[in-house]
Amino acid sequence: MESLLQDALRIQKIVVPEMMTVFFRRYEILNTIASHEPIGRRSLSVLLGIGEKTARNEAALLQDKLLIHIDNQGMYITHEGRKVLEDAEPWVYKLKALDDTQKELAAVLSVKKVIISFRETNNKMLILQETGKKAAEYLKSIICEDMTIGITGGSTMAATVKEMPKSNHKNKNITIVPARGGLGEDVEIQANNIAASLAEKLNCSYKLLHLAENLSKELLESLKEYPEIRETIEGIQKINVLVFGIGRADVMSQRRHLKENHRILLKEKGAVAEAFGYYFDKKGKIVDVVNTVGITLDQYSGLEHVICVASGVEKATAIKAVSKLNPNLVLVIDEGLAKSILED
Amino acid sequence: MESLLQDALRIQKIVVPEMMTVFFRRYEILNTIASHEPIGRRSLSVLLGIGEKTARNEAALLQDKLLIHIDNQGMYITHEGRKVLEDAEPWVYKLKALDDTQKELAAVLSVKKVIISFRETNNKMLILQETGKKAAEYLKSIICEDMTIGITGGSTMAATVKEMPKSNHKNKNITIVPARGGLGEDVEIQANNIAASLAEKLNCSYKLLHLAENLSKELLESLKEYPEIRETIEGIQKINVLVFGIGRADVMSQRRHLKENHRILLKEKGAVAEAFGYYFDKKGKIVDVVNTVGITLDQYSGLEHVICVASGVEKATAIKAVSKLNPNLVLVIDEGLAKSILED
DNA sequence: CCTCCATGGGACTAAAAAAGTCCTATATGT
DNA sequence: ACATATAGGACTTTTTTAGTCCCATGGAGG
């Protein structure tokens, strides 16, 4: 009786419209407590951008319903609360019609699947966190024996790995490799670091690639002979799952300290997106490649599992560009980004 | 996905408990407008026992959602509104858990079916009205060709008939007969009058029984020879559907102007319920019979369709007594009565 | 051992929302 | 023409909700 549920939702939206707001607010509060426990009402209120008293009142209600527990350390979620959070999720998606949006987007972009993360807040950190969580969930669901997982750098990937639950049983013959070289960024969000963290979470092995970007061809060639590097390159060639973040071409070229004339060139070529070392224009055509070792576009196009994780409306164009390269793409994005992709 | 709906309800009750109140209030308002249109906000507010401003605010919201239409005559329900009302009904029953109560009661009382009417108000008239409506609905659903429908008197039956929608197509060979004689009550709620009204609503034929109660045996016997009476008696013997109200023995014996000693006798015999001319004790045993023409208990026990309609908590014991006489009984009662039957 | 910091809870105030009340013009039906 | 019930406006009162500040507590770090 799926239609009964649909009816129920329709009628509620009509008859008790204010219910939606309240529901989402409480869901968000509960969710935030769940992921930050123990947390005080003050921290909570600044995190969510709501008043202290509001946080307090809502918390009192949640406590009354035994969904959270409050002591002088702060607020904790209870088992009940966790259960409610889980059970409420499909319900949240229905209410927000995210279910439909996911399918619509997958069709519009011609990709395998779109997963939309949901946070009822404007806090970019929380949104990124939730997106990472969804990405981690999906990644975990597809992992199986003898896989080589390639992963890139960036804050989105960092969030993804952070949200990956720690696995205790030793994972069978799984290897994590950075999808490409490059040391330009903060160490916290470098592909190497992220690959290692992911391996730790998944309790499996990993290989690192200590190669700077923009090396001369000759130097690159000779470095490739080094055993550790060579081994990693072989690993990269074996990648069957790629998890990658995406960036706006202009932002990335700046972050990589490209020379002024190079950046102008990129702009002239219409570069809008950057991912795993490639710059793409609107149509998904390569306009430039970072001169380093890494996964190739040919390899990418043939992969069965490609997961692109992104958060923030500014990445809409980049997403559209990269969606055209592999129909197996799975997109994990936040609600705002999803809407802005659909809107243009 | 029935469980999804269940989950949704459970979670809502927990996370947004106040929603229930609001929903029921609006549902009730919409429902009342539907059955009283055109109605002004003042009449509405006294009818429902809510403040004028409340009625006004809620009406404004319902108007905004296009569920009602307001002009200087008062408020009307729109098509949209009617649809919502219909679609919301199962939802109402689930929320109130009346579904479960219905099944539980049917099991506890060992009867075929229990139908609980629902009105979010303390106004006994509205509750009676709704109970009548449900009874009428059910009766209509089982009517088919060549039936003889017996009906008793009483305000509950009057309400039932009043709520029966008028049928335009000629009903095929259906006859309404009063289930027993008796002229003791107000003409408005006499079985004869009610039978005739029902026949008019169903657009079918009827027979009347003009016989006073408490006639001497001899007189009764000779009256039975009169053609009109004889014909009706034959009709009563053909009854295959009986719709009847029920009363508390003490109340009914008073209303029928029984002699003092007779009433005391009834009390001594443990009479608690009265229905279609019989007085029953707690266990459903007959302790007395009104001396008139009418359906017999033997006949009653063998009927396939027996519908007892009752409203008001004071009838709980009577219901329990009469439930034991025929497992095919269908009970149509209001929410309060249902709960009080379960509680004792 | 002490200090510091974030915590919950209490108390009071300010703001906003809801409800109560009364008035008026209007249309309808007697 | 009149009595009556209607919506809608305006104003007040009540109730609910949110904002703000203070304080005792208890753990973390020095």
JSON list of C-alpha atoms in Angstrom, two decimals, chain A residues 185-332:
[
{"chain": "A", "resi": 185, "resn": "GLU", "atom": "CA", "xyz": [47.72, 20.75, -1.05]},
{"chain": "A", "resi": 186, "resn": "ASP", "atom": "CA", "xyz": [47.47, 20.70, 2.72]},
{"chain": "A", "resi": 187, "resn": "VAL", "atom": "CA", "xyz": [48.76, 17.44, 3.99]},
{"chain": "A", "resi": 188, "resn": "GLU", "atom": "CA", "xyz": [45.41, 16.76, 5.65]},
{"chain": "A", "resi": 189, "resn": "ILE", "atom": "CA", "xyz": [43.65, 16.54, 2.33]},
{"chain": "A", "resi": 190, "resn": "GLN", "atom": "CA", "xyz": [46.38, 15.06, 0.19]},
{"chain": "A", "resi": 191, "resn": "ALA", "atom": "CA", "xyz": [45.50, 11.92, -1.69]},
{"chain": "A", "resi": 192, "resn": "ASN", "atom": "CA", "xyz": [48.30, 10.01, 0.03]},
{"chain": "A", "resi": 193, "resn": "ASN", "atom": "CA", "xyz": [47.10, 10.88, 3.45]},
{"chain": "A", "resi": 194, "resn": "ILE", "atom": "CA", "xyz": [43.51, 10.14, 2.56]},
{"chain": "A", "resi": 195, "resn": "ALA", "atom": "CA", "xyz": [44.38, 6.81, 1.00]},
{"chain": "A", "resi": 196, "resn": "ALA", "atom": "CA", "xyz": [46.24, 5.78, 4.12]},
{"chain": "A", "resi": 197, "resn": "SER", "atom": "CA", "xyz": [43.38, 6.86, 6.38]},
{"chain": "A", "resi": 198, "resn": "LEU", "atom": "CA", "xyz": [40.89, 4.96, 4.30]},
{"chain": "A", "resi": 199, "resn": "ALA", "atom": "CA", "xyz": [43.07, 1.88, 4.45]},
{"chain": "A", "resi": 200, "resn": "GLU", "atom": "CA", "xyz": [43.19, 2.18, 8.18]},
{"chain": "A", "resi": 201, "resn": "LYS", "atom": "CA", "xyz": [39.42, 2.49, 8.40]},
{"chain": "A", "resi": 202, "resn": "LEU", "atom": "CA", "xyz": [38.90, -0.48, 6.15]},
{"chain": "A", "resi": 203, "resn": "ASN", "atom": "CA", "xyz": [41.68, -2.39, 7.83]},
{"chain": "A", "resi": 204, "resn": "CYS", "atom": "CA", "xyz": [43.41, -3.17, 4.56]},
{"chain": "A", "resi": 205, "resn": "SER", "atom": "CA", "xyz": [46.68, -2.44, 2.76]},
{"chain": "A", "resi": 206, "resn": "TYR", "atom": "CA", "xyz": [47.64, 0.63, 0.81]},
{"chain": "A", "resi": 207, "resn": "LYS", "atom": "CA", "xyz": [50.28, 2.08, -1.46]},
{"chain": "A", "resi": 208, "resn": "LEU", "atom": "CA", "xyz": [51.48, 5.66, -1.56]},
{"chain": "A", "resi": 209, "resn": "LEU", "atom": "CA", "xyz": [52.72, 7.83, -4.35]},
{"chain": "A", "resi": 210, "resn": "HIS", "atom": "CA", "xyz": [55.22, 10.46, -3.34]},
{"chain": "A", "resi": 211, "resn": "LEU", "atom": "CA", "xyz": [55.42, 12.50, -6.46]},
{"chain": "A", "resi": 212, "resn": "ALA", "atom": "CA", "xyz": [55.17, 16.22, -6.85]},
{"chain": "A", "resi": 213, "resn": "GLU", "atom": "CA", "xyz": [53.12, 17.72, -9.65]},
{"chain": "A", "resi": 214, "resn": "ASN", "atom": "CA", "xyz": [54.46, 19.47, -12.69]},
{"chain": "A", "resi": 215, "resn": "LEU", "atom": "CA", "xyz": [57.71, 17.59, -12.90]},
{"chain": "A", "resi": 216, "resn": "SER", "atom": "CA", "xyz": [59.61, 17.56, -16.15]},
{"chain": "A", "resi": 217, "resn": "LYS", "atom": "CA", "xyz": [58.99, 14.59, -18.39]},
{"chain": "A", "resi": 218, "resn": "GLU", "atom": "CA", "xyz": [62.53, 13.33, -18.09]},
{"chain": "A", "resi": 219, "resn": "LEU", "atom": "CA", "xyz": [62.52, 13.45, -14.34]},
{"chain": "A", "resi": 220, "resn": "LEU", "atom": "CA", "xyz": [59.15, 11.74, -14.22]},
{"chain": "A", "resi": 221, "resn": "GLU", "atom": "CA", "xyz": [60.37, 8.94, -16.44]},
{"chain": "A", "resi": 222, "resn": "SER", "atom": "CA", "xyz": [63.39, 8.25, -14.31]},
{"chain": "A", "resi": 223, "resn": "LEU", "atom": "CA", "xyz": [61.38, 8.41, -11.09]},
{"chain": "A", "resi": 224, "resn": "LYS", "atom": "CA", "xyz": [59.06, 5.80, -12.46]},
{"chain": "A", "resi": 225, "resn": "GLU", "atom": "CA", "xyz": [61.89, 3.33, -12.24]},
{"chain": "A", "resi": 226, "resn": "TYR", "atom": "CA", "xyz": [62.04, 3.59, -8.49]},
{"chain": "A", "resi": 227, "resn": "PRO", "atom": "CA", "xyz": [60.56, 0.44, -6.98]},
{"chain": "A", "resi": 228, "resn": "GLU", "atom": "CA", "xyz": [58.09, 2.07, -4.54]},
{"chain": "A", "resi": 229, "resn": "ILE", "atom": "CA", "xyz": [56.80, 4.37, -7.21]},
{"chain": "A", "resi": 230, "resn": "ARG", "atom": "CA", "xyz": [56.69, 1.67, -9.79]},
{"chain": "A", "resi": 231, "resn": "GLU", "atom": "CA", "xyz": [54.71, -0.54, -7.41]},
{"chain": "A", "resi": 232, "resn": "THR", "atom": "CA", "xyz": [52.17, 2.14, -6.79]},
{"chain": "A", "resi": 233, "resn": "ILE", "atom": "CA", "xyz": [51.82, 2.85, -10.49]},
{"chain": "A", "resi": 234, "resn": "GLU", "atom": "CA", "xyz": [51.09, -0.81, -11.01]},
{"chain": "A", "resi": 235, "resn": "GLY", "atom": "CA", "xyz": [48.50, -0.50, -8.26]},
{"chain": "A", "resi": 236, "resn": "ILE", "atom": "CA", "xyz": [46.89, 2.43, -10.00]},
{"chain": "A", "resi": 237, "resn": "GLN", "atom": "CA", "xyz": [46.62, 0.40, -13.16]},
{"chain": "A", "resi": 238, "resn": "LYS", "atom": "CA", "xyz": [44.71, -2.24, -11.24]},
{"chain": "A", "resi": 239, "resn": "ILE", "atom": "CA", "xyz": [42.12, 0.19, -9.85]},
{"chain": "A", "resi": 240, "resn": "ASN", "atom": "CA", "xyz": [38.59, -1.09, -10.18]},
{"chain": "A", "resi": 241, "resn": "VAL", "atom": "CA", "xyz": [36.90, 1.38, -7.87]},
{"chain": "A", "resi": 242, "resn": "LEU", "atom": "CA", "xyz": [37.57, 5.07, -8.10]},
{"chain": "A", "resi": 243, "resn": "VAL", "atom": "CA", "xyz": [36.33, 7.52, -5.53]},
{"chain": "A", "resi": 244, "resn": "PHE", "atom": "CA", "xyz": [37.02, 11.08, -6.44]},
{"chain": "A", "resi": 245, "resn": "GLY", "atom": "CA", "xyz": [36.20, 14.64, -5.62]},
{"chain": "A", "resi": 246, "resn": "ILE", "atom": "CA", "xyz": [35.66, 17.29, -8.16]},
{"chain": "A", "resi": 247, "resn": "GLY", "atom": "CA", "xyz": [36.62, 20.90, -8.33]},
{"chain": "A", "resi": 248, "resn": "ARG", "atom": "CA", "xyz": [35.98, 24.00, -10.33]},
{"chain": "A", "resi": 249, "resn": "ALA", "atom": "CA", "xyz": [38.76, 24.49, -12.82]},
{"chain": "A", "resi": 250, "resn": "ASP", "atom": "CA", "xyz": [39.48, 28.06, -11.72]},
{"chain": "A", "resi": 251, "resn": "VAL", "atom": "CA", "xyz": [39.60, 27.19, -8.05]},
{"chain": "A", "resi": 252, "resn": "MET", "atom": "CA", "xyz": [41.80, 24.16, -8.58]},
{"chain": "A", "resi": 253, "resn": "SER", "atom": "CA", "xyz": [44.25, 25.86, -10.90]},
{"chain": "A", "resi": 254, "resn": "GLN", "atom": "CA", "xyz": [44.73, 28.50, -8.26]},
{"chain": "A", "resi": 255, "resn": "ARG", "atom": "CA", "xyz": [45.13, 26.00, -5.47]},
{"chain": "A", "resi": 256, "resn": "ARG", "atom": "CA", "xyz": [47.74, 24.18, -7.53]},
{"chain": "A", "resi": 257, "resn": "HIS", "atom": "CA", "xyz": [49.71, 27.40, -8.01]},
{"chain": "A", "resi": 258, "resn": "LEU", "atom": "CA", "xyz": [49.65, 27.21, -11.76]},
{"chain": "A", "resi": 259, "resn": "LYS", "atom": "CA", "xyz": [51.39, 30.00, -13.57]},
{"chain": "A", "resi": 260, "resn": "GLU", "atom": "CA", "xyz": [49.31, 32.93, -14.66]},
{"chain": "A", "resi": 261, "resn": "ASN", "atom": "CA", "xyz": [49.60, 32.20, -18.37]},
{"chain": "A", "resi": 262, "resn": "HIS", "atom": "CA", "xyz": [48.68, 28.58, -17.83]},
{"chain": "A", "resi": 263, "resn": "ARG", "atom": "CA", "xyz": [45.53, 29.62, -15.97]},
{"chain": "A", "resi": 264, "resn": "ILE", "atom": "CA", "xyz": [44.57, 32.03, -18.70]},
{"chain": "A", "resi": 265, "resn": "LEU", "atom": "CA", "xyz": [45.08, 29.27, -21.23]},
{"chain": "A", "resi": 266, "resn": "LEU", "atom": "CA", "xyz": [42.81, 26.97, -19.27]},
{"chain": "A", "resi": 267, "resn": "LYS", "atom": "CA", "xyz": [40.16, 29.62, -19.18]},
{"chain": "A", "resi": 268, "resn": "GLU", "atom": "CA", "xyz": [40.43, 30.20, -22.88]},
{"chain": "A", "resi": 269, "resn": "LYS", "atom": "CA", "xyz": [39.99, 26.51, -23.50]},
{"chain": "A", "resi": 270, "resn": "GLY", "atom": "CA", "xyz": [36.75, 26.64, -21.51]},
{"chain": "A", "resi": 271, "resn": "ALA", "atom": "CA", "xyz": [37.89, 24.50, -18.59]},
{"chain": "A", "resi": 272, "resn": "VAL", "atom": "CA", "xyz": [35.18, 24.32, -15.96]},
{"chain": "A", "resi": 273, "resn": "ALA", "atom": "CA", "xyz": [35.96, 21.18, -14.00]},
{"chain": "A", "resi": 274, "resn": "GLU", "atom": "CA", "xyz": [38.92, 19.36, -12.56]},
{"chain": "A", "resi": 275, "resn": "ALA", "atom": "CA", "xyz": [38.95, 15.78, -11.44]},
{"chain": "A", "resi": 276, "resn": "PHE", "atom": "CA", "xyz": [41.75, 13.24, -10.87]},
{"chain": "A", "resi": 277, "resn": "GLY", "atom": "CA", "xyz": [44.21, 15.43, -12.72]},
{"chain": "A", "resi": 278, "resn": "TYR", "atom": "CA", "xyz": [42.16, 16.30, -15.76]},
{"chain": "A", "resi": 279, "resn": "TYR", "atom": "CA", "xyz": [40.60, 19.59, -16.72]},
{"chain": "A", "resi": 280, "resn": "PHE", "atom": "CA", "xyz": [37.29, 19.39, -18.57]},
{"chain": "A", "resi": 281, "resn": "ASP", "atom": "CA", "xyz": [35.19, 21.86, -20.45]},
{"chain": "A", "resi": 282, "resn": "LYS", "atom": "CA", "xyz": [31.41, 22.08, -20.28]},
{"chain": "A", "resi": 283, "resn": "LYS", "atom": "CA", "xyz": [30.93, 19.21, -22.65]},
{"chain": "A", "resi": 284, "resn": "GLY", "atom": "CA", "xyz": [33.19, 16.90, -20.71]},
{"chain": "A", "resi": 285, "resn": "LYS", "atom": "CA", "xyz": [36.04, 17.22, -23.18]},
{"chain": "A", "resi": 286, "resn": "ILE", "atom": "CA", "xyz": [39.58, 17.17, -21.79]},
{"chain": "A", "resi": 287, "resn": "VAL", "atom": "CA", "xyz": [41.28, 20.49, -22.21]},
{"chain": "A", "resi": 288, "resn": "ASP", "atom": "CA", "xyz": [44.36, 19.84, -20.08]},
{"chain": "A", "resi": 289, "resn": "VAL", "atom": "CA", "xyz": [46.09, 17.21, -17.98]},
{"chain": "A", "resi": 290, "resn": "VAL", "atom": "CA", "xyz": [48.21, 17.65, -14.90]},
{"chain": "A", "resi": 291, "resn": "ASN", "atom": "CA", "xyz": [51.62, 16.34, -15.73]},
{"chain": "A", "resi": 292, "resn": "THR", "atom": "CA", "xyz": [51.92, 13.55, -13.22]},
{"chain": "A", "resi": 293, "resn": "VAL", "atom": "CA", "xyz": [51.38, 9.87, -12.72]},
{"chain": "A", "resi": 294, "resn": "GLY", "atom": "CA", "xyz": [47.81, 8.71, -12.20]},
{"chain": "A", "resi": 295, "resn": "ILE", "atom": "CA", "xyz": [44.72, 7.09, -13.52]},
{"chain": "A", "resi": 296, "resn": "THR", "atom": "CA", "xyz": [44.13, 7.79, -17.22]},
{"chain": "A", "resi": 297, "resn": "LEU", "atom": "CA", "xyz": [40.91, 8.86, -18.78]},
{"chain": "A", "resi": 298, "resn": "ASP", "atom": "CA", "xyz": [40.77, 5.67, -20.86]},
{"chain": "A", "resi": 299, "resn": "GLN", "atom": "CA", "xyz": [41.04, 3.63, -17.74]},
{"chain": "A", "resi": 300, "resn": "TYR", "atom": "CA", "xyz": [38.43, 5.79, -16.04]},
{"chain": "A", "resi": 301, "resn": "SER", "atom": "CA", "xyz": [35.93, 5.41, -18.83]},
{"chain": "A", "resi": 302, "resn": "GLY", "atom": "CA", "xyz": [36.07, 1.67, -18.57]},
{"chain": "A", "resi": 303, "resn": "LEU", "atom": "CA", "xyz": [35.66, 1.40, -14.81]},
{"chain": "A", "resi": 304, "resn": "GLU", "atom": "CA", "xyz": [32.59, -0.25, -13.37]},
{"chain": "A", "resi": 305, "resn": "HIS", "atom": "CA", "xyz": [32.68, 1.59, -10.09]},
{"chain": "A", "resi": 306, "resn": "VAL", "atom": "CA", "xyz": [33.23, 5.32, -10.21]},
{"chain": "A", "resi": 307, "resn": "ILE", "atom": "CA", "xyz": [32.00, 7.43, -7.35]},
{"chain": "A", "resi": 308, "resn": "CYS", "atom": "CA", "xyz": [32.05, 11.17, -7.52]},
{"chain": "A", "resi": 309, "resn": "VAL", "atom": "CA", "xyz": [31.46, 12.98, -4.27]},
{"chain": "A", "resi": 310, "resn": "ALA", "atom": "CA", "xyz": [30.73, 16.68, -4.21]},
{"chain": "A", "resi": 311, "resn": "SER", "atom": "CA", "xyz": [29.22, 19.30, -2.00]},
{"chain": "A", "resi": 312, "resn": "GLY", "atom": "CA", "xyz": [28.34, 22.91, -2.68]},
{"chain": "A", "resi": 313, "resn": "VAL", "atom": "CA", "xyz": [26.28, 24.61, -5.37]},
{"chain": "A", "resi": 314, "resn": "GLU", "atom": "CA", "xyz": [29.36, 26.04, -7.04]},
{"chain": "A", "resi": 315, "resn": "LYS", "atom": "CA", "xyz": [30.18, 22.60, -8.40]},
{"chain": "A", "resi": 316, "resn": "ALA", "atom": "CA", "xyz": [27.08, 22.25, -10.50]},
{"chain": "A", "resi": 317, "resn": "THR", "atom": "CA", "xyz": [28.74, 22.88, -13.86]},
{"chain": "A", "resi": 318, "resn": "ALA", "atom": "CA", "xyz": [31.68, 20.68, -12.99]},
{"chain": "A", "resi": 319, "resn": "ILE", "atom": "CA", "xyz": [29.33, 17.82, -12.15]},
{"chain": "A", "resi": 320, "resn": "LYS", "atom": "CA", "xyz": [27.52, 18.15, -15.42]},
{"chain": "A", "resi": 321, "resn": "ALA", "atom": "CA", "xyz": [30.78, 18.08, -17.32]},
{"chain": "A", "resi": 322, "resn": "VAL", "atom": "CA", "xyz": [32.18, 15.02, -15.62]},
{"chain": "A", "resi": 323, "resn": "SER", "atom": "CA", "xyz": [28.92, 13.10, -15.82]},
{"chain": "A", "resi": 324, "resn": "LYS", "atom": "CA", "xyz": [29.45, 12.57, -19.51]},
{"chain": "A", "resi": 325, "resn": "LEU", "atom": "CA", "xyz": [32.57, 10.45, -19.24]},
{"chain": "A", "resi": 326, "resn": "ASN", "atom": "CA", "xyz": [31.28, 7.22, -17.74]},
{"chain": "A", "resi": 327, "resn": "PRO", "atom": "CA", "xyz": [27.70, 6.03, -17.54]},
{"chain": "A", "resi": 328, "resn": "ASN", "atom": "CA", "xyz": [28.57, 3.94, -14.51]},
{"chain": "A", "resi": 329, "resn": "LEU", "atom": "CA", "xyz": [29.13, 7.06, -12.48]},
{"chain": "A", "resi": 330, "resn": "VAL", "atom": "CA", "xyz": [27.57, 7.22, -9.05]},
{"chain": "A", "resi": 331, "resn": "LEU", "atom": "CA", "xyz": [27.10, 10.77, -7.82]},
{"chain": "A", "resi": 332, "resn": "VAL", "atom": "CA", "xyz": [26.94, 11.60, -4.15]}
]
